[in-house]
Short mmCIF file of C-alpha atoms in Angstrom, two decimals:
data_model
loop_
_atom_site.label_atom_id
_atom_site.label_comp_id
_atom_site.label_asym_id
_atom_site.label_seq_id
_atom_site.Cartn_x
_atom_site.Cartn_y
_atom_site.Cartn_z
CA MET A 1 -0.04 -0.03 0.10
CA SER A 2 2.91 2.35 0.82
CA ASP A 3 4.41 1.84 -2.66
CA LYS A 4 1.06 2.78 -4.25
CA ASN A 5 0.79 5.83 -2.17
CA SER A 6 4.36 6.77 -3.05
CA GLN A 7 3.70 6.41 -6.74
CA ALA A 8 0.48 8.36 -6.54
CA SER A 9 2.39 11.11 -4.73
CA LYS A 10 4.98 11.13 -7.45
CA GLU A 11 2.40 11.37 -10.22
CA THR A 12 0.60 14.21 -8.40
CA LYS A 13 3.97 16.02 -8.17
CA LEU A 14 4.65 15.51 -11.87
CA VAL A 15 1.23 16.89 -12.84
CA SER A 16 1.07 19.83 -10.52
CA GLY A 17 4.58 20.48 -9.27
CA ASN A 18 5.09 21.66 -5.72
CA SER A 19 1.81 21.38 -3.85
CA SER A 20 2.77 23.30 -0.77
CA ASP A 21 1.75 26.97 -0.20
CA ASP A 22 3.57 29.31 -2.59
CA SER A 23 4.77 31.61 0.14
CA GLU A 24 6.05 28.92 2.44
CA LYS A 25 9.78 28.91 3.30
CA SER A 26 11.90 27.19 5.86
CA ASP A 27 15.46 26.44 6.61
CA GLY A 28 17.24 25.17 3.51
CA LYS A 29 14.16 25.49 1.45
CA VAL A 30 12.95 27.79 -1.29
CA VAL A 31 9.31 27.63 -2.56
CA LEU A 32 8.76 29.57 -5.81
CA GLU A 33 6.07 32.17 -5.39
CA ARG A 34 3.33 32.80 -7.99
CA LYS A 35 4.39 36.33 -8.97
CA ILE A 36 3.24 36.26 -12.59
CA THR A 37 -0.10 38.08 -13.09
CA LEU A 38 -2.56 37.87 -16.00
CA LEU A 39 -1.08 41.13 -17.41
CA ASN A 40 2.38 39.77 -17.00
CA GLY A 41 1.27 36.54 -18.73
CA VAL A 42 -0.11 38.53 -21.72
CA THR A 43 3.02 40.52 -22.00
CA ILE A 44 5.17 37.39 -21.76
CA ILE A 45 3.29 35.85 -24.75
CA ILE A 46 3.04 39.10 -26.77
CA GLY A 47 6.47 40.28 -25.77
CA THR A 48 8.09 36.94 -26.80
CA ILE A 49 6.14 36.49 -29.96
CA ILE A 50 6.73 40.10 -31.10
CA GLY A 51 10.46 39.95 -30.86
CA SER A 52 12.53 39.96 -33.95
CA GLY A 53 10.30 37.99 -36.18
CA ILE A 54 8.01 40.61 -37.59
CA PHE A 55 10.98 42.81 -38.55
CA ILE A 56 13.09 40.07 -40.34
CA SER A 57 10.54 37.33 -41.36
CA PRO A 58 8.66 39.40 -43.89
CA THR A 59 11.82 39.36 -46.03
CA GLY A 60 12.22 35.57 -45.29
CA VAL A 61 8.65 34.68 -46.33
CA PHE A 62 8.88 36.80 -49.42
CA VAL A 63 12.31 35.51 -50.55
CA PHE A 64 10.98 31.97 -50.58
CA THR A 65 7.56 32.73 -52.31
CA GLU A 66 8.34 36.04 -54.22
CA SER A 67 4.57 36.63 -54.06
CA VAL A 68 2.78 39.28 -52.16
CA GLY A 69 -0.53 37.38 -52.10
CA ALA A 70 1.02 34.16 -51.07
CA SER A 71 3.01 35.85 -48.34
CA LEU A 72 -0.05 37.45 -46.83
CA ALA A 73 -1.86 34.20 -47.02
CA ILE A 74 1.07 32.45 -45.21
CA TRP A 75 1.10 35.03 -42.47
CA ALA A 76 -2.66 34.54 -41.79
CA THR A 77 -2.22 30.66 -41.89
CA CYS A 78 0.72 30.90 -39.47
CA GLY A 79 -1.65 32.80 -37.00
CA ILE A 80 -4.34 30.25 -37.45
CA LEU A 81 -1.81 27.33 -36.88
CA SER A 82 -0.43 29.11 -33.81
CA THR A 83 -3.91 29.57 -32.42
CA LEU A 84 -4.71 25.89 -32.80
CA GLY A 85 -1.51 24.94 -31.08
CA ALA A 86 -2.16 27.37 -28.32
CA LEU A 87 -5.63 25.88 -27.73
CA CYS A 88 -4.02 22.49 -27.31
CA TYR A 89 -1.42 23.85 -25.00
CA ALA A 90 -4.04 25.55 -22.97
CA GLU A 91 -5.52 22.19 -22.25
CA LEU A 92 -2.13 20.65 -21.42
CA GLY A 93 -1.10 23.73 -19.29
CA THR A 94 -4.37 23.58 -17.14
CA CYS A 95 -4.22 19.88 -16.50
CA ILE A 96 -0.51 19.80 -15.87
CA THR A 97 0.13 23.12 -14.02
CA ARG A 98 3.81 22.80 -13.24
CA SER A 99 6.52 24.83 -15.08
CA GLY A 100 8.43 23.19 -17.97
CA GLY A 101 5.99 23.38 -20.83
CA ASP A 102 6.66 20.63 -23.43
CA TYR A 103 9.10 18.90 -21.22
CA ALA A 104 6.64 18.56 -18.39
CA TYR A 105 3.93 17.23 -20.69
CA LEU A 106 6.21 14.64 -22.33
CA LEU A 107 7.37 13.50 -18.91
CA VAL A 108 3.86 12.81 -17.65
CA ALA A 109 2.73 11.24 -20.93
CA PHE A 110 5.68 9.27 -22.30
CA GLY A 111 8.21 9.02 -19.43
CA PRO A 112 11.65 10.32 -18.70
CA LEU A 113 13.63 9.33 -21.91
CA VAL A 114 11.33 11.15 -24.31
CA ALA A 115 11.09 14.15 -21.89
CA PHE A 116 14.99 14.14 -21.53
CA LEU A 117 15.38 14.26 -25.34
CA ARG A 118 13.12 17.27 -25.54
CA LEU A 119 15.19 18.91 -22.88
CA TRP A 120 18.38 17.96 -24.64
CA ILE A 121 17.34 19.74 -27.92
CA ALA A 122 16.00 22.74 -25.94
CA LEU A 123 19.25 23.01 -24.17
CA PHE A 124 21.58 22.83 -27.20
CA ILE A 125 19.44 23.80 -30.25
CA ILE A 126 16.01 25.43 -29.71
CA ARG A 127 16.51 27.92 -26.87
CA PRO A 128 19.98 29.25 -27.51
CA THR A 129 19.33 29.46 -31.25
CA THR A 130 16.17 31.51 -30.63
CA GLN A 131 17.98 33.77 -28.17
CA ALA A 132 20.86 34.28 -30.69
CA ILE A 133 18.57 35.18 -33.51
CA ILE A 134 16.61 37.74 -31.61
CA ALA A 135 19.82 39.25 -30.05
CA LEU A 136 21.33 39.50 -33.62
CA THR A 137 18.26 41.28 -34.91
CA PHE A 138 18.44 43.67 -32.02
CA ALA A 139 22.04 44.34 -32.76
CA GLN A 140 21.44 44.94 -36.48
CA TYR A 141 18.71 47.39 -35.87
CA ALA A 142 20.44 49.07 -32.94
CA ALA A 143 23.61 49.60 -35.02
CA LYS A 144 21.85 50.73 -38.12
CA PRO A 145 21.53 54.46 -37.20
CA PHE A 146 25.39 54.62 -36.99
CA PHE A 147 25.73 53.11 -40.53
CA PRO A 148 22.95 54.79 -42.47
CA ASP A 149 24.45 54.11 -45.89
CA CYS A 150 25.72 50.52 -45.46
CA GLN A 151 25.33 47.48 -43.45
CA PRO A 152 26.82 47.45 -40.00
CA PRO A 153 30.13 45.48 -39.63
CA GLU A 154 29.42 41.89 -38.78
CA ILE A 155 31.75 41.87 -35.78
CA SER A 156 30.02 44.97 -34.34
CA VAL A 157 26.68 43.26 -34.71
CA ARG A 158 27.93 40.23 -32.88
CA LEU A 159 29.49 42.10 -29.96
CA LEU A 160 26.26 44.20 -29.57
CA ALA A 161 24.20 40.91 -29.59
CA ALA A 162 26.50 39.47 -26.94
CA LEU A 163 26.12 42.54 -24.79
CA CYS A 164 22.35 42.32 -25.07
CA LEU A 165 22.34 38.71 -23.94
CA CYS A 166 24.65 39.34 -20.99
CA LEU A 167 22.87 42.41 -19.83
CA LEU A 168 19.39 40.67 -19.83
CA THR A 169 20.88 37.55 -18.16
CA ALA A 170 22.23 39.91 -15.36
CA ILE A 171 18.80 41.56 -15.05
CA ASN A 172 17.00 38.14 -14.74
CA CYS A 173 19.46 37.14 -12.19
CA ILE A 174 18.82 40.17 -10.02
CA SER A 175 15.01 40.14 -9.91
CA THR A 176 12.03 38.36 -11.33
CA ASN A 177 9.93 41.51 -10.68
CA LEU A 178 12.54 43.65 -12.63
CA ALA A 179 12.42 41.26 -15.52
CA MET A 180 8.70 41.41 -15.65
CA LYS A 181 8.66 45.20 -15.52
CA ILE A 182 11.10 45.27 -18.44
CA GLN A 183 8.79 42.79 -20.30
CA ASP A 184 5.66 44.99 -19.67
CA ILE A 185 7.42 48.23 -20.69
CA PHE A 186 9.12 46.93 -23.83
CA THR A 187 5.92 45.10 -24.86
CA ALA A 188 4.20 48.55 -24.88
CA ALA A 189 7.05 50.05 -26.87
CA LYS A 190 6.89 47.33 -29.64
CA LEU A 191 3.08 47.71 -29.88
CA LEU A 192 3.53 51.32 -30.42
CA ALA A 193 6.09 50.80 -33.19
CA LEU A 194 3.91 48.33 -34.99
CA ILE A 195 0.77 50.45 -34.69
CA SER A 196 2.69 53.39 -36.14
CA ILE A 197 3.78 51.16 -39.15
CA ILE A 198 0.18 50.09 -39.66
CA LEU A 199 -1.27 53.58 -39.58
CA ALA A 200 1.47 54.86 -41.97
CA GLY A 201 0.80 51.98 -44.38
CA CYS A 202 -2.89 52.58 -44.30
CA TYR A 203 -2.30 56.23 -45.17
CA TYR A 204 0.01 55.40 -47.93
CA MET A 205 -2.52 53.08 -49.46
CA SER A 206 -5.40 55.53 -48.87
CA ILE A 207 -3.70 58.14 -51.18
CA GLY A 208 -3.54 55.57 -54.14
CA HIS A 209 -0.28 53.85 -53.80
CA LEU A 210 -1.38 50.33 -54.66
CA GLU A 211 1.10 49.56 -57.31
CA ASN A 212 3.01 46.92 -55.37
CA PHE A 213 -0.07 44.77 -55.32
CA ASP A 214 -0.21 44.41 -59.10
CA ASP A 215 -0.11 40.63 -60.04
CA PRO A 216 0.04 39.61 -56.38
CA TRP A 217 -0.11 35.80 -56.93
CA SER A 218 2.91 35.41 -59.31
CA GLY A 219 5.79 33.68 -57.58
CA LYS A 220 7.27 30.33 -56.43
CA TYR A 221 5.02 27.63 -55.16
CA ASP A 222 7.22 24.53 -54.98
CA ALA A 223 6.91 22.39 -51.94
CA ALA A 224 10.27 23.35 -50.42
CA SER A 225 9.93 27.08 -51.00
CA LEU A 226 6.52 27.06 -49.33
CA GLY A 227 7.94 24.90 -46.39
CA PHE A 228 10.76 27.38 -45.77
CA ALA A 229 8.45 30.37 -46.14
CA PHE A 230 6.20 28.81 -43.43
CA TYR A 231 9.30 28.43 -41.21
CA SER A 232 10.03 32.15 -41.51
CA GLY A 233 6.39 33.00 -40.72
CA LEU A 234 6.09 30.60 -37.92
CA PHE A 235 9.42 31.86 -36.43
CA ALA A 236 7.71 35.19 -36.09
CA PHE A 237 4.92 33.54 -34.05
CA GLY A 238 7.33 31.65 -31.94
CA GLY A 239 6.56 32.18 -28.22
CA TRP A 240 2.80 31.32 -28.35
CA ASN A 241 3.55 28.44 -25.91
CA TYR A 242 6.11 30.11 -23.83
CA LEU A 243 3.80 31.00 -20.76
CA ASN A 244 3.36 27.23 -20.42
CA PHE A 245 7.07 27.10 -19.30
CA VAL A 246 6.47 29.19 -16.24
CA THR A 247 2.86 28.12 -15.20
CA GLY A 248 4.43 27.19 -11.76
CA GLU A 249 4.93 30.86 -11.16
CA LEU A 250 1.58 31.99 -12.78
CA GLN A 251 -1.21 33.20 -10.44
CA ASP A 252 -4.45 31.09 -10.80
CA PRO A 253 -3.10 29.23 -13.91
CA TYR A 254 -6.47 27.53 -14.55
CA LYS A 255 -7.99 30.88 -15.50
CA ASN A 256 -5.02 33.08 -16.38
CA LEU A 257 -3.26 30.69 -18.75
CA PRO A 258 -6.20 30.42 -21.25
CA ARG A 259 -7.16 34.00 -20.90
CA ALA A 260 -3.63 35.12 -21.66
CA ILE A 261 -3.74 33.02 -24.89
CA TRP A 262 -7.06 34.21 -25.93
CA ILE A 263 -6.08 37.80 -25.50
CA SER A 264 -2.58 37.57 -26.97
CA ILE A 265 -2.65 35.45 -30.03
CA PRO A 266 -5.55 36.84 -32.07
CA MET A 267 -4.24 40.35 -31.25
CA VAL A 268 -0.71 39.33 -32.59
CA THR A 269 -2.21 37.61 -35.72
CA ILE A 270 -4.22 40.79 -36.76
CA ILE A 271 -1.26 43.12 -36.07
CA TYR A 272 1.06 40.81 -38.13
CA VAL A 273 -1.09 40.71 -41.13
CA LEU A 274 -1.67 44.50 -41.11
CA VAL A 275 1.98 45.18 -40.68
CA ASN A 276 2.96 42.93 -43.65
CA LEU A 277 0.12 44.67 -45.77
CA ALA A 278 1.84 48.07 -44.81
CA TYR A 279 5.34 46.66 -45.66
CA PHE A 280 4.13 45.50 -49.04
CA ALA A 281 2.43 48.69 -49.88
CA VAL A 282 5.49 50.84 -49.20
CA VAL A 283 8.51 48.76 -49.84
CA SER A 284 9.07 47.42 -53.38
CA ARG A 285 9.61 43.78 -54.22
CA SER A 286 13.34 44.41 -55.10
CA GLU A 287 13.87 46.23 -51.82
CA LEU A 288 12.30 43.43 -49.83
CA LEU A 289 14.52 40.88 -51.54
CA ALA A 290 17.65 42.93 -50.85
CA SER A 291 17.23 43.95 -47.25
CA VAL A 292 16.95 42.02 -44.00
CA ALA A 293 15.95 45.26 -42.05
CA VAL A 294 12.75 45.84 -43.91
CA ALA A 295 11.34 48.13 -41.17
CA VAL A 296 14.28 50.45 -41.73
CA ASN A 297 13.34 50.78 -45.48
CA PHE A 298 9.78 51.42 -44.45
CA GLY A 299 10.76 54.07 -42.04
CA ASP A 300 13.02 55.86 -44.50
CA ARG A 301 10.23 56.04 -47.00
CA MET A 302 7.43 57.01 -44.63
CA PHE A 303 8.81 58.99 -41.63
CA GLY A 304 11.51 61.07 -43.27
CA PRO A 305 13.47 63.09 -40.72
CA VAL A 306 12.28 60.94 -37.79
CA SER A 307 12.94 57.67 -39.59
CA TRP A 308 15.64 56.97 -36.97
CA LEU A 309 12.86 56.24 -34.49
CA ILE A 310 11.96 52.93 -36.37
CA PRO A 311 15.28 51.08 -35.82
CA ILE A 312 15.19 52.34 -32.23
CA PHE A 313 11.71 50.94 -31.66
CA VAL A 314 12.58 47.72 -33.46
CA ALA A 315 15.68 47.43 -31.24
CA LEU A 316 13.57 47.86 -28.07
CA SER A 317 11.12 45.24 -29.48
CA CYS A 318 13.91 42.69 -29.88
CA PHE A 319 15.38 43.58 -26.50
CA GLY A 320 12.04 42.68 -24.91
CA GLY A 321 11.83 39.48 -27.06
CA VAL A 322 15.24 38.42 -25.76
CA ASN A 323 14.17 39.06 -22.21
CA GLY A 324 11.07 36.78 -22.62
CA VAL A 325 13.15 33.94 -23.94
CA VAL A 326 15.81 34.23 -21.39
CA PHE A 327 13.20 34.32 -18.60
CA THR A 328 11.39 31.16 -19.73
CA SER A 329 14.42 29.17 -20.88
CA ALA A 330 16.01 29.27 -17.39
CA ARG A 331 12.76 27.95 -15.91
CA LEU A 332 12.72 25.11 -18.30
CA PHE A 333 16.15 23.96 -17.42
CA ALA A 334 15.50 24.41 -13.67
CA THR A 335 12.47 22.16 -14.05
CA GLY A 336 14.57 19.51 -15.80
CA ALA A 337 17.12 19.58 -13.00
CA GLU A 338 14.38 19.20 -10.28
CA GLU A 339 13.47 15.87 -12.02
CA GLY A 340 17.12 14.78 -12.09
CA HIS A 341 17.48 15.12 -15.93
CA LEU A 342 20.10 17.83 -15.76
CA PRO A 343 22.81 18.50 -13.22
CA SER A 344 21.17 19.56 -10.09
CA PHE A 345 22.90 23.02 -10.07
CA PHE A 346 20.41 24.04 -12.75
CA SER A 347 17.70 24.00 -10.10
CA LEU A 348 19.46 26.25 -7.65
CA VAL A 349 17.67 29.57 -7.09
CA HIS A 350 18.71 32.77 -5.13
CA HIS A 351 17.52 32.39 -1.58
CA LYS A 352 15.64 35.74 -1.69
CA GLN A 353 15.02 36.78 -5.22
CA GLN A 354 14.15 33.29 -6.33
CA THR A 355 15.95 33.64 -9.66
CA PRO A 356 17.63 30.45 -11.15
CA ILE A 357 20.96 32.19 -11.58
CA PRO A 358 23.17 29.07 -12.73
CA SER A 359 20.52 28.06 -15.22
CA LEU A 360 20.37 31.63 -16.60
CA ILE A 361 24.15 31.86 -16.95
CA PHE A 362 24.46 28.44 -18.72
CA SER A 363 21.69 29.50 -21.20
CA CYS A 364 23.57 32.71 -21.83
CA ILE A 365 26.88 30.96 -22.53
CA VAL A 366 25.36 28.61 -25.13
CA SER A 367 23.55 31.47 -26.82
CA LEU A 368 26.90 33.27 -27.08
CA ILE A 369 28.31 30.21 -28.82
CA MET A 370 25.51 30.39 -31.40
CA LEU A 371 26.57 33.92 -32.29
CA MET A 372 29.51 32.40 -34.14
CA SER A 373 26.98 32.41 -37.10
CA ALA A 374 25.44 35.83 -38.01
CA ASP A 375 23.30 34.30 -40.81
CA ILE A 376 19.74 34.73 -39.25
CA PHE A 377 17.87 32.77 -41.84
CA LEU A 378 20.39 29.92 -41.67
CA LEU A 379 19.73 29.71 -37.97
CA ILE A 380 15.95 29.74 -38.46
CA ASN A 381 16.00 26.83 -40.96
CA TYR A 382 18.50 25.05 -38.69
CA PHE A 383 16.31 24.66 -35.72
CA SER A 384 12.69 24.88 -37.13
CA GLN A 385 12.17 21.28 -38.25
CA ILE A 386 13.33 19.88 -34.86
CA LEU A 387 11.17 22.55 -33.02
CA TRP A 388 8.03 21.57 -34.74
CA LEU A 389 8.73 17.81 -34.37
CA SER A 390 8.90 18.44 -30.63
CA VAL A 391 5.68 20.34 -30.74
CA VAL A 392 4.00 17.33 -32.55
CA ALA A 393 5.26 15.19 -29.71
CA SER A 394 3.60 17.49 -27.20
CA ILE A 395 0.25 17.51 -28.99
CA ALA A 396 0.57 13.72 -29.21
CA ALA A 397 0.97 13.67 -25.48
CA LEU A 398 -2.42 15.46 -25.23
CA LEU A 399 -4.03 12.71 -27.13
CA TRP A 400 -2.25 9.99 -25.19
CA LEU A 401 -3.17 11.60 -21.89
CA ARG A 402 -6.73 11.61 -22.87
CA LYS A 403 -6.62 7.82 -22.99
CA ALA A 404 -4.16 6.95 -20.36
CA LYS A 405 -5.13 9.46 -17.65
CA PRO A 406 -8.78 10.34 -18.34
CA ASP A 407 -9.33 11.45 -14.70
CA LEU A 408 -6.89 14.33 -14.91
CA PRO A 409 -8.57 17.75 -14.19
CA ARG A 410 -9.20 19.51 -17.56
CA PRO A 411 -10.68 22.97 -17.05
CA ILE A 412 -10.13 23.36 -20.90
CA LYS A 413 -10.95 20.42 -23.11
CA VAL A 414 -10.48 21.08 -26.86
CA ASN A 415 -12.38 19.19 -29.53
CA LEU A 416 -10.22 16.14 -30.62
CA ALA A 417 -10.33 17.42 -34.26
CA ILE A 418 -8.06 20.35 -33.19
CA PRO A 419 -4.94 18.37 -32.03
CA ILE A 420 -5.42 15.96 -35.00
CA ILE A 421 -5.55 18.63 -37.57
CA PHE A 422 -2.58 20.48 -35.89
CA ILE A 423 -0.40 17.30 -35.92
CA VAL A 424 -1.18 16.59 -39.64
CA LEU A 425 -0.29 20.22 -40.63
CA CYS A 426 2.93 20.12 -38.54
CA VAL A 427 4.17 16.85 -40.09
CA ILE A 428 3.52 18.37 -43.59
CA LEU A 429 5.32 21.52 -42.44
CA VAL A 430 8.33 19.34 -41.34
CA MET A 431 8.51 17.19 -44.44
CA LEU A 432 8.02 19.90 -47.26
CA PRO A 433 11.60 21.29 -46.87
CA SER A 434 13.05 17.86 -46.70
CA LEU A 435 12.12 17.36 -50.38
CA GLU A 436 14.90 19.72 -51.30
CA ALA A 437 17.26 19.65 -48.30
CA PRO A 438 16.76 16.28 -46.44
CA MET A 439 19.99 16.40 -44.60
CA ASN A 440 18.70 19.32 -42.42
CA LEU A 441 16.10 17.02 -40.83
CA VAL A 442 18.69 14.13 -40.73
CA TYR A 443 21.23 16.21 -38.71
CA GLY A 444 18.46 17.43 -36.42
CA ILE A 445 17.38 13.98 -35.60
CA LEU A 446 20.96 12.81 -35.21
CA ILE A 447 21.57 15.56 -32.71
CA THR A 448 18.46 14.65 -30.81
CA LEU A 449 19.52 10.97 -30.71
CA THR A 450 22.91 11.95 -29.29
CA GLY A 451 21.06 12.57 -26.04
CA VAL A 452 20.25 8.80 -25.69
CA PRO A 453 23.68 7.73 -24.48
CA PHE A 454 23.88 10.86 -22.15
CA TYR A 455 20.46 9.80 -20.69
CA TYR A 456 21.62 6.21 -19.88
CA LEU A 457 25.10 7.31 -18.72
CA GLY A 458 24.20 10.41 -16.78
CA ILE A 459 20.65 9.51 -15.39
CA LYS A 460 19.91 5.69 -15.48
CA TRP A 461 23.47 4.77 -14.42
CA LYS A 462 23.19 4.99 -10.67
CA ASN A 463 26.42 3.29 -9.55
CA LYS A 464 28.78 5.96 -10.92
CA PRO A 465 32.35 6.22 -9.75
CA GLU A 466 32.61 8.17 -6.63
CA PHE A 467 34.78 10.96 -8.15
CA LEU A 468 32.14 11.90 -10.61
CA GLY A 469 29.63 12.38 -7.76
CA ASN A 470 32.17 14.29 -5.72
CA SER A 471 33.01 16.65 -8.74
CA THR A 472 29.36 17.31 -9.37
CA LYS A 473 28.66 18.12 -5.72
CA GLY A 474 31.73 20.23 -5.50
CA PHE A 475 30.47 22.40 -8.42
CA GLU A 476 26.93 22.53 -6.76
CA ARG A 477 28.66 23.88 -3.54
CA PHE A 478 30.58 26.35 -5.58
CA CYS A 479 27.39 27.66 -7.26
CA GLN A 480 25.56 27.90 -3.78
CA LEU A 481 28.44 29.97 -2.39
CA MET A 482 29.07 32.01 -5.42
CA PHE A 483 25.54 32.92 -6.18
CA ASN A 484 23.86 32.68 -2.68
CA THR A 485 21.51 30.05 -3.95
CA LEU A 486 19.53 27.12 -2.52
CA PHE A 487 17.68 24.14 -4.03
CA VAL A 488 13.95 24.47 -4.76
CA ASP A 489 12.23 22.58 -1.93
CA GLY A 490 15.69 22.08 -0.47
CA GLU A 491 15.97 18.67 -2.22
CA GLU A 492 19.41 17.63 -3.63
CA LYS A 493 18.72 15.32 -6.63
CA GLU A 494 20.58 12.21 -7.39
CA ASN A 495 23.24 12.48 -10.05
#
């Protein structure tokens, strides 16, 4: 009977995380408080989605389609697909309310190996690449006013991107509340910038400038081109599931998670379609194909002497986007460490500020390594297929949990047609580019599978040599003393 009770207790903890009162603290114990409000949740989603994507992906979508009409249709479809995915994640996030997002759902549904592989690719591919892309975009726009007649030097862009990553990592280490205030302020700034672009574009079209919409459907429609175009569009929507990674710190997640999703994603979709409409009205096709910084071209044409404001607003937008990804990435890795799937120093948090400092620093270091490549579109294509395969796995977890754990509380329960349609669309999205560049998917799968031996050597192998355990504990002690940190719940995990 005691074994059954122990197993039931373990499953409850997997589903809901820590069940003790959020404000409870005792000697050697840190319990994370629910500090994230509904407004914070909305700004996390909007602030993470509206990062760099809307300012670089219009070029990426158009480069692969060379069609105004197809590009606008792809943007609208990406919004619909993201909404379908978010609805599925709303169900997952309200029946499994702990932090960790995809990792937590796969852990409950399919067990530790599958969850570890999702954590593995997040650790070394998805999260650091996302942070690097947004930081590079921030740097390109921030440097543009100093190089009005040419592209900023690549080394300057990389150094500025590195500075952005390090500064935001430091802020997130200092205070969760400060990080949330930055998220709120910079989300407001990016919405102001996008609304300005929309209004200027509407004015430009209202005075008769519709020549860029002539023959809107001529372009490229082969499978690979459409697949890569969708990757660029969906990259701009990336972040619709990021609030799920911090539900353990969200106030009243049963209500606020779905509310934040319903407020955020339709708003972002409408804004994106209107912004692209404005871009296409003002910026010619040849200019779109030649420039990554499409918003700068738009500003030069529409805002004249104050056009310098556009790259500043875009840089602010990307700065907020990096902040959102940094904040949620650290929580994902800390959750993995709490389950013993990463070295336990990842789960250390500052004893007062409750910030996962070691996890934040590691995430920053790997992102800095990704800055070795300054080719944004190469980075997007590099991680997109694996990212969407992992999303498919999470939605499959929803279907499996419906069958395997029908008694889980489900404040939101979507129609089964939604996850099935979403999975089919995602599989098509993953396979289309493979018709032209199959090795991208092969490399991504191979990188994922490299996690298997690490899982069995690092997690399943319990009788490790004593020197390995001592070195790990020595590093944990160093982190505790260096950063004034404690374990969440005060539990040291097995190595």
